[in-house]
């Protein structure tokens, strides 16, 4: 019976929210609530999301100094890491942030799983830190404010890929995201189910919204993207490959990710069943530390 209902749910059309509510918030520097009018949902999910937002239509934004755990998802991007780490540490020191850096390194040849790596690394964070910043290794910090915030914040608004800064869509939620530990626990972290490339960041945004959180974005935040070949061209070790079979397999995984996200968007998957409370099938190969930087090597025992 449930199956038929699910099939009908998957077939229902979705469209943009458009009429998002007006959120009340205190001015706090350059932070603003993310506008989700562009999110595409089915009629029943739209109603659910707007009901939740109406019940939580006020945000009280507080920023101050707290201990930070910054986590970098990583495999085989040595050139980027070499350029990124000193720039990052300079910024953190300039801003007097009390930080630790965890590199969550995937140490196997299975498809990459950014979100699961991040989930696992949070388990190794200093219990005294109050917030996470999840930071891609290719997002060079041009202008990023790393101070604690009691709300989740996408830390950038502009991105420079070649020569000029361009505005980035508010609801694209990857790259550099600040999340208070309390909120991370409340939304059950990331989903563990997205392999290789795509959609885990959209899922992460929706997890916030469905639990009544109102993520913000920093309207003046800027990053410089280090160039790399299209993610879909990476083989299982993260090396670029022009083999058709690799591209085909990556596209298959990417389609699978789209399908999982579509099921979540339609209310067919529950975030309480998949997240930091359900991380399985991994082994920690090693943990090593060197000046504020800890590398956690993680092997996935199983992928799909
Ligand atoms: N990543 C990595 N090795 C990989 C794939 C991804 O280290 O083989 C990490 C890295 O931090 C990267 C992030 O995951 O910045 C996001 O992946 P990618 O840059 O490929 O995706 P994009 O956001 O550029 O589409
Ligand atoms: Mn990238």
mmCIF file of C-alpha atoms and ligand atoms in Angstrom, residues 72-77 80 112 114 135-139 161 196-197 225 228-229 231 234 237-238, ligand 1:
data_model
loop_
_atom_site.group_PDB
_atom_site.id
_atom_site.type_symbol
_atom_site.label_atom_id
_atom_site.label_comp_id
_atom_site.label_asym_id
_atom_site.label_seq_id
_atom_site.Cartn_x
_atom_site.Cartn_y
_atom_site.Cartn_z
ATOM 1 C CA UNK A 72 37.677 20.057 5.520
ATOM 2 C CA UNK A 73 36.394 17.132 3.392
ATOM 3 C CA UNK A 74 39.374 15.796 1.529
ATOM 4 C CA UNK A 75 40.886 13.245 -0.838
ATOM 5 C CA UNK A 76 43.738 13.681 -3.250
ATOM 6 C CA UNK A 77 43.734 17.478 -3.704
ATOM 7 C CA UNK A 80 44.730 22.821 -3.215
ATOM 8 C CA UNK A 112 33.733 10.088 -2.470
ATOM 9 C CA UNK A 114 31.673 14.491 1.407
ATOM 10 C CA UNK A 135 34.999 24.230 4.404
ATOM 11 C CA UNK A 136 35.750 22.916 0.904
ATOM 12 C CA UNK A 137 39.463 22.815 0.182
ATOM 13 C CA UNK A 138 39.106 24.814 -3.050
ATOM 14 C CA UNK A 139 37.216 27.754 -1.489
ATOM 15 C CA UNK A 161 35.996 31.470 -10.684
ATOM 16 C CA UNK A 196 30.513 11.041 -5.348
ATOM 17 C CA UNK A 197 28.968 14.338 -6.369
ATOM 18 C CA UNK A 225 37.496 29.148 -6.261
ATOM 19 C CA UNK A 228 39.763 21.901 -10.964
ATOM 20 C CA UNK A 229 38.318 19.636 -13.652
ATOM 21 C CA UNK A 231 33.852 16.532 -10.534
ATOM 22 C CA UNK A 234 37.169 12.007 -11.272
ATOM 23 C CA UNK A 237 40.919 7.945 -6.357
ATOM 24 C CA UNK A 238 39.980 11.489 -7.261
HETATM 25 N N1 LIG B 1 36.811 16.743 -2.457
HETATM 26 C C1 LIG B 1 38.103 16.212 -2.403
HETATM 27 N N2 LIG B 1 38.471 15.246 -3.302
HETATM 28 C C2 LIG B 1 37.619 14.789 -4.264
HETATM 29 C C3 LIG B 1 36.321 15.326 -4.323
HETATM 30 C C4 LIG B 1 35.954 16.315 -3.426
HETATM 31 O O1 LIG B 1 38.905 16.612 -1.560
HETATM 32 O O2 LIG B 1 38.013 13.904 -5.041
HETATM 33 C C5 LIG B 1 36.378 17.741 -1.441
HETATM 34 C C6 LIG B 1 37.104 19.060 -1.586
HETATM 35 O O3 LIG B 1 37.168 19.701 -0.338
HETATM 36 C C7 LIG B 1 36.179 19.779 -2.548
HETATM 37 C C8 LIG B 1 34.807 19.386 -2.010
HETATM 38 O O4 LIG B 1 34.993 18.031 -1.586
HETATM 39 O O5 LIG B 1 36.379 21.168 -2.547
HETATM 40 C C9 LIG B 1 33.669 19.510 -3.023
HETATM 41 O O6 LIG B 1 33.935 18.731 -4.189
HETATM 42 P P1 LIG B 1 34.174 19.403 -5.621
HETATM 43 O O7 LIG B 1 35.110 20.552 -5.452
HETATM 44 O O8 LIG B 1 34.600 18.325 -6.552
HETATM 45 O O9 LIG B 1 32.709 19.865 -6.023
HETATM 46 P P2 LIG B 1 32.202 21.291 -6.571
HETATM 47 O O10 LIG B 1 31.705 21.978 -5.333
HETATM 48 O O11 LIG B 1 33.372 22.001 -7.176
HETATM 49 O O12 LIG B 1 31.151 20.987 -7.519
#
